[in-house]
Amino acid sequence: MQIPSAIVTLVIGMLLALGGLWIGQNINLLPIDASVNAPIYDELFQVLFTIGTILFVGIVGLLVYSLIRFRRRSGQLGDGIAIEGNLPLEIFWTAVPAIVVLFVGLYSYDIYDRMGGMVPLAHDHMAVSGEERIWGGISSGSTLTDNTSATALPIDVTAMQFAFLFHYPEGDITAGELHVPANRPVTLHMEAKDVIHAFWVPEFRLKQDVIPGQPTQLSFTATRPGRYPIVCAELCGPYHGGMRSTVVVDEPDEWDAWFSSNAKTEDTTTT
Ligand SMILES: [Cu+2]
């Protein structure tokens, strides 16, 4: 007996959706997450990866199947059947991508908003509640809003061909590596000396352009102690590929020790 093709299609479609979901949930292509907003970002990536897997396997699968199933047999010399339009099919293949794209667009907006991306940078008012626009820390009702009451640690970042320089105004420390305490908001005030650079920490899932003559700001809260690469993500000259640094996330007490042993202006009273 013959199984109706609608049932076969349904079963294949369900297998495809389940397989895509499994792959999206179980295969992680991202580096470890080390900031408050990283899990939010990863949520979106997982959804996009799931949709991408379903589309890729579905489309390539159908293509390969059709190449084999409908290939020209020996002795077949005539033209194919002339098919002119199929309204239900056209509605279907227009509606499905439209819904998927609309969903991805709205969901991306929501994720970007939860990461704090919709708050204007306000270059001219850097003192205005730095801790309120912490990327990833501000989503109301979120369980991630720990430590947003702590004051943000300000750090000046200067980018130049081909290095990042970090300056801590509070202790007048200048460093080639960025040291930050875990679980405390940090606000970077960034400016470039020469050309456009970009400050990128893949483990934080954050990237921000660093522009000459136009300060930019990036706020984040690191969560996982460790050493992570800082990568320049804007082609800035012949040694752009070597423009890397390191962010060291310390436990708060270790960071305090690092800070007081390097601070020039304050903390002379501590033993
Ligand atoms: Cu650069």
Short mmCIF file of C-alpha atoms and ligand atoms in Angstrom, two decimals:
data_model
loop_
_atom_site.label_atom_id
_atom_site.label_comp_id
_atom_site.label_asym_id
_atom_site.label_seq_id
_atom_site.Cartn_x
_atom_site.Cartn_y
_atom_site.Cartn_z
CA MET A 1 0.00 0.00 0.00
CA GLN A 2 0.99 3.61 -0.62
CA ILE A 3 1.55 6.06 2.28
CA PRO A 4 -0.06 9.42 1.40
CA SER A 5 2.59 12.00 0.52
CA ALA A 6 1.07 14.53 2.92
CA ILE A 7 1.86 12.21 5.83
CA VAL A 8 5.40 11.59 4.57
CA THR A 9 5.93 15.35 4.27
CA LEU A 10 4.54 15.91 7.76
CA VAL A 11 6.77 13.26 9.32
CA ILE A 12 9.88 14.57 7.50
CA GLY A 13 8.99 18.11 8.56
CA MET A 14 8.66 17.05 12.19
CA LEU A 15 11.94 15.13 12.12
CA LEU A 16 13.59 18.18 10.56
CA ALA A 17 12.23 20.52 13.25
CA LEU A 18 13.18 18.16 16.09
CA GLY A 19 16.65 17.54 14.63
CA GLY A 20 17.20 21.27 14.20
CA LEU A 21 16.09 21.92 17.78
CA TRP A 22 18.40 19.21 19.10
CA ILE A 23 21.38 20.58 17.17
CA GLY A 24 20.56 24.16 18.23
CA GLN A 25 20.40 23.14 21.90
CA ASN A 26 23.39 20.81 21.96
CA ILE A 27 26.01 22.24 19.65
CA ASN A 28 27.68 25.36 21.00
CA LEU A 29 30.03 27.20 18.67
CA LEU A 30 30.67 30.13 21.00
CA PRO A 31 33.54 30.63 23.45
CA ILE A 32 32.73 30.53 27.19
CA ASP A 33 30.50 33.27 28.51
CA ALA A 34 32.19 35.66 30.90
CA SER A 35 29.87 38.64 31.24
CA VAL A 36 26.33 39.30 32.44
CA ASN A 37 24.99 39.90 28.95
CA ALA A 38 26.69 36.90 27.34
CA PRO A 39 23.90 34.42 28.23
CA ILE A 40 21.30 36.79 26.72
CA TYR A 41 23.31 36.99 23.51
CA ASP A 42 23.74 33.22 23.48
CA GLU A 43 19.98 32.76 23.73
CA LEU A 44 19.54 34.62 20.43
CA PHE A 45 22.44 32.77 18.84
CA GLN A 46 20.88 29.44 19.80
CA VAL A 47 17.56 30.39 18.19
CA LEU A 48 19.27 31.63 15.01
CA PHE A 49 21.43 28.53 14.85
CA THR A 50 18.33 26.32 15.23
CA ILE A 51 16.48 28.15 12.43
CA GLY A 52 19.61 28.10 10.26
CA THR A 53 20.07 24.37 10.78
CA ILE A 54 16.44 23.57 9.90
CA LEU A 55 16.61 25.71 6.74
CA PHE A 56 20.01 24.39 5.67
CA VAL A 57 19.20 20.71 6.17
CA GLY A 58 15.70 21.16 4.67
CA ILE A 59 16.82 23.03 1.56
CA VAL A 60 19.96 21.01 0.85
CA GLY A 61 18.10 17.77 1.61
CA LEU A 62 15.31 18.64 -0.81
CA LEU A 63 17.86 19.70 -3.43
CA VAL A 64 19.85 16.46 -3.21
CA TYR A 65 16.66 14.38 -3.18
CA SER A 66 15.37 16.18 -6.29
CA LEU A 67 18.68 15.83 -8.12
CA ILE A 68 18.55 12.08 -7.64
CA ARG A 69 14.82 11.41 -7.80
CA PHE A 70 14.06 13.60 -10.84
CA ARG A 71 17.28 13.17 -12.82
CA ARG A 72 17.14 12.53 -16.56
CA ARG A 73 16.92 8.81 -17.23
CA SER A 74 18.67 7.28 -20.23
CA GLY A 75 16.51 7.56 -23.29
CA GLN A 76 14.59 10.53 -21.91
CA LEU A 77 14.84 13.25 -24.56
CA GLY A 78 11.67 15.34 -24.22
CA ASP A 79 11.18 18.59 -22.29
CA GLY A 80 9.82 18.67 -18.77
CA ILE A 81 6.15 19.42 -18.12
CA ALA A 82 5.36 23.12 -18.45
CA ILE A 83 3.99 24.20 -15.04
CA GLU A 84 2.56 27.68 -14.80
CA GLY A 85 2.24 28.98 -11.29
CA ASN A 86 0.78 27.42 -8.16
CA LEU A 87 -0.94 29.99 -5.98
CA PRO A 88 -1.15 27.99 -2.72
CA LEU A 89 2.54 27.06 -3.02
CA GLU A 90 3.51 30.67 -3.74
CA ILE A 91 1.56 31.92 -0.72
CA PHE A 92 3.21 29.24 1.41
CA TRP A 93 6.78 30.03 0.39
CA THR A 94 6.19 33.75 0.81
CA ALA A 95 4.41 33.55 4.15
CA VAL A 96 6.81 31.17 5.90
CA PRO A 97 10.00 33.22 5.29
CA ALA A 98 8.07 36.44 6.06
CA ILE A 99 6.98 35.08 9.45
CA VAL A 100 10.46 33.72 10.22
CA VAL A 101 12.17 37.02 9.30
CA LEU A 102 9.62 39.06 11.28
CA PHE A 103 10.09 36.82 14.32
CA VAL A 104 13.90 37.01 14.10
CA GLY A 105 13.74 40.79 13.72
CA LEU A 106 11.50 41.33 16.74
CA TYR A 107 13.40 38.83 18.86
CA SER A 108 16.76 40.41 17.94
CA TYR A 109 15.40 43.80 18.91
CA ASP A 110 14.27 42.41 22.26
CA ILE A 111 17.66 40.80 22.92
CA TYR A 112 19.54 43.98 21.95
CA ASP A 113 17.26 45.96 24.23
CA ARG A 114 17.82 43.55 27.13
CA MET A 115 21.58 43.94 26.58
CA GLY A 116 21.13 47.70 26.99
CA GLY A 117 21.86 48.48 23.36
CA MET A 118 18.86 50.76 22.93
CA VAL A 119 20.07 53.25 25.53
CA PRO A 120 21.76 56.16 23.74
CA LEU A 121 25.48 56.50 24.43
CA ALA A 122 25.16 60.09 25.70
CA HIS A 123 28.80 60.97 25.11
CA ASP A 124 28.43 64.38 26.68
CA HIS A 125 26.95 63.14 29.96
CA MET A 126 29.26 60.40 30.97
CA ALA A 127 28.53 60.99 34.63
CA VAL A 128 24.84 60.25 34.26
CA SER A 129 24.16 56.99 36.06
CA GLY A 130 26.78 54.85 34.45
CA GLU A 131 25.46 51.85 36.30
CA GLU A 132 22.01 52.22 34.83
CA ARG A 133 23.08 51.52 31.32
CA ILE A 134 25.17 48.49 32.06
CA TRP A 135 24.95 46.24 29.06
CA GLY A 136 23.06 43.24 30.20
CA GLY A 137 22.47 44.39 33.72
CA ILE A 138 19.48 46.61 33.27
CA SER A 139 16.70 44.36 32.08
CA SER A 140 13.91 44.94 34.52
CA GLY A 141 12.49 41.79 36.02
CA SER A 142 15.49 39.82 34.92
CA THR A 143 17.29 37.52 37.30
CA LEU A 144 20.59 38.83 35.99
CA THR A 145 20.41 42.17 37.76
CA ASP A 146 22.85 41.45 40.54
CA ASN A 147 25.29 44.12 41.58
CA THR A 148 23.80 46.89 39.52
CA SER A 149 23.71 48.91 42.72
CA ALA A 150 27.52 48.94 42.85
CA THR A 151 29.07 52.00 41.26
CA ALA A 152 30.58 51.43 37.86
CA LEU A 153 34.36 51.41 37.69
CA PRO A 154 35.46 54.02 35.13
CA ILE A 155 38.38 53.17 32.85
CA ASP A 156 39.72 55.24 29.96
CA VAL A 157 40.69 53.28 26.88
CA THR A 158 42.93 54.76 24.22
CA ALA A 159 43.26 52.89 20.96
CA MET A 160 46.09 53.60 18.53
CA GLN A 161 47.96 51.82 15.78
CA PHE A 162 48.44 49.12 17.06
CA ALA A 163 47.67 48.87 20.75
CA PHE A 164 45.11 49.51 23.44
CA LEU A 165 46.12 51.56 26.46
CA PHE A 166 44.13 51.52 29.69
CA HIS A 167 44.04 54.28 32.26
CA TYR A 168 42.29 54.15 35.63
CA PRO A 169 41.46 57.72 36.64
CA GLU A 170 40.72 56.66 40.24
CA GLY A 171 44.23 55.38 40.94
CA ASP A 172 46.08 57.05 38.06
CA ILE A 173 47.13 53.64 36.82
CA THR A 174 48.19 53.14 33.22
CA ALA A 175 48.30 49.57 31.99
CA GLY A 176 48.70 47.57 28.81
CA GLU A 177 46.31 44.93 30.07
CA LEU A 178 42.80 45.58 31.25
CA HIS A 179 42.20 44.42 34.83
CA VAL A 180 38.60 44.32 36.01
CA PRO A 181 36.93 42.85 39.09
CA ALA A 182 34.30 40.15 38.62
CA ASN A 183 30.67 41.06 39.29
CA ARG A 184 31.18 44.81 39.33
CA PRO A 185 29.97 47.06 36.53
CA VAL A 186 32.74 48.64 34.48
CA THR A 187 32.36 51.57 32.12
CA LEU A 188 34.98 52.09 29.45
CA HIS A 189 35.38 55.58 28.04
CA MET A 190 37.07 55.05 24.73
CA GLU A 191 38.76 57.24 22.17
CA ALA A 192 41.16 56.57 19.32
CA LYS A 193 44.33 58.52 18.57
CA ASP A 194 44.51 57.92 14.86
CA VAL A 195 42.01 55.79 12.93
CA ILE A 196 38.86 53.84 13.77
CA HIS A 197 39.46 50.74 15.88
CA ALA A 198 37.01 48.42 17.60
CA PHE A 199 37.19 46.97 21.09
CA TRP A 200 35.97 43.39 21.04
CA VAL A 201 35.96 40.72 23.75
CA PRO A 202 34.37 37.57 22.31
CA GLU A 203 33.90 36.03 25.79
CA PHE A 204 31.90 39.11 26.83
CA ARG A 205 29.93 39.11 23.55
CA LEU A 206 30.60 42.84 23.29
CA LYS A 207 32.06 45.02 20.59
CA GLN A 208 32.26 48.79 20.33
CA ASP A 209 33.93 51.06 17.81
CA VAL A 210 36.70 53.33 19.07
CA ILE A 211 36.71 56.50 17.01
CA PRO A 212 39.12 59.46 16.80
CA GLY A 213 37.54 62.69 18.03
CA GLN A 214 34.30 61.08 19.14
CA PRO A 215 34.39 59.29 22.49
CA THR A 216 32.37 56.12 22.81
CA GLN A 217 31.35 54.22 25.88
CA LEU A 218 30.98 50.55 26.70
CA SER A 219 29.62 49.17 29.94
CA PHE A 220 29.70 45.59 31.07
CA THR A 221 29.86 43.36 34.12
CA ALA A 222 32.34 40.51 33.95
CA THR A 223 31.24 37.34 35.70
CA ARG A 224 33.93 34.70 35.27
CA PRO A 225 37.50 35.23 36.51
CA GLY A 226 40.09 34.46 33.85
CA ARG A 227 42.12 35.95 31.01
CA TYR A 228 40.33 36.77 27.79
CA PRO A 229 41.55 38.26 24.52
CA ILE A 230 40.76 41.83 23.51
CA VAL A 231 40.73 41.97 19.74
CA CYS A 232 40.69 44.99 17.46
CA ALA A 233 37.77 44.28 15.18
CA GLU A 234 38.12 47.13 12.70
CA LEU A 235 40.74 46.96 9.94
CA CYS A 236 43.05 49.73 11.09
CA GLY A 237 46.31 49.29 9.19
CA PRO A 238 49.02 46.77 8.28
CA TYR A 239 49.37 45.34 11.80
CA HIS A 240 45.67 45.30 12.59
CA GLY A 241 45.84 41.53 12.92
CA GLY A 242 48.37 41.90 15.74
CA MET A 243 46.36 44.52 17.63
CA ARG A 244 45.39 42.42 20.59
CA SER A 245 45.44 42.78 24.31
CA THR A 246 44.12 40.88 27.32
CA VAL A 247 41.38 41.51 29.82
CA VAL A 248 42.09 39.96 33.19
CA VAL A 249 38.97 39.33 35.26
CA ASP A 250 39.95 38.95 38.91
CA GLU A 251 38.06 37.97 42.01
CA PRO A 252 37.16 41.26 43.74
CA ASP A 253 39.77 40.89 46.51
CA GLU A 254 42.51 39.99 44.02
CA TRP A 255 41.54 42.99 41.95
CA ASP A 256 41.67 45.22 45.03
CA ALA A 257 45.19 43.97 45.70
CA TRP A 258 46.23 44.64 42.10
CA PHE A 259 44.66 48.08 42.22
CA SER A 260 46.21 49.20 45.48
CA SER A 261 49.66 47.91 44.54
CA ASN A 262 49.53 49.94 41.32
CA ALA A 263 47.61 53.03 42.38
CA LYS A 264 49.68 56.19 42.48
CA THR A 265 47.45 58.76 44.11
CA GLU A 266 45.40 56.91 46.71
CA ASP A 267 45.56 53.93 48.96
CA THR A 268 48.91 54.84 50.54
CA THR A 269 47.26 54.29 53.91
CA THR A 270 46.51 50.62 53.31
CA THR A 271 49.14 48.32 54.67
CU CU B 1 42.96 48.58 15.49
#
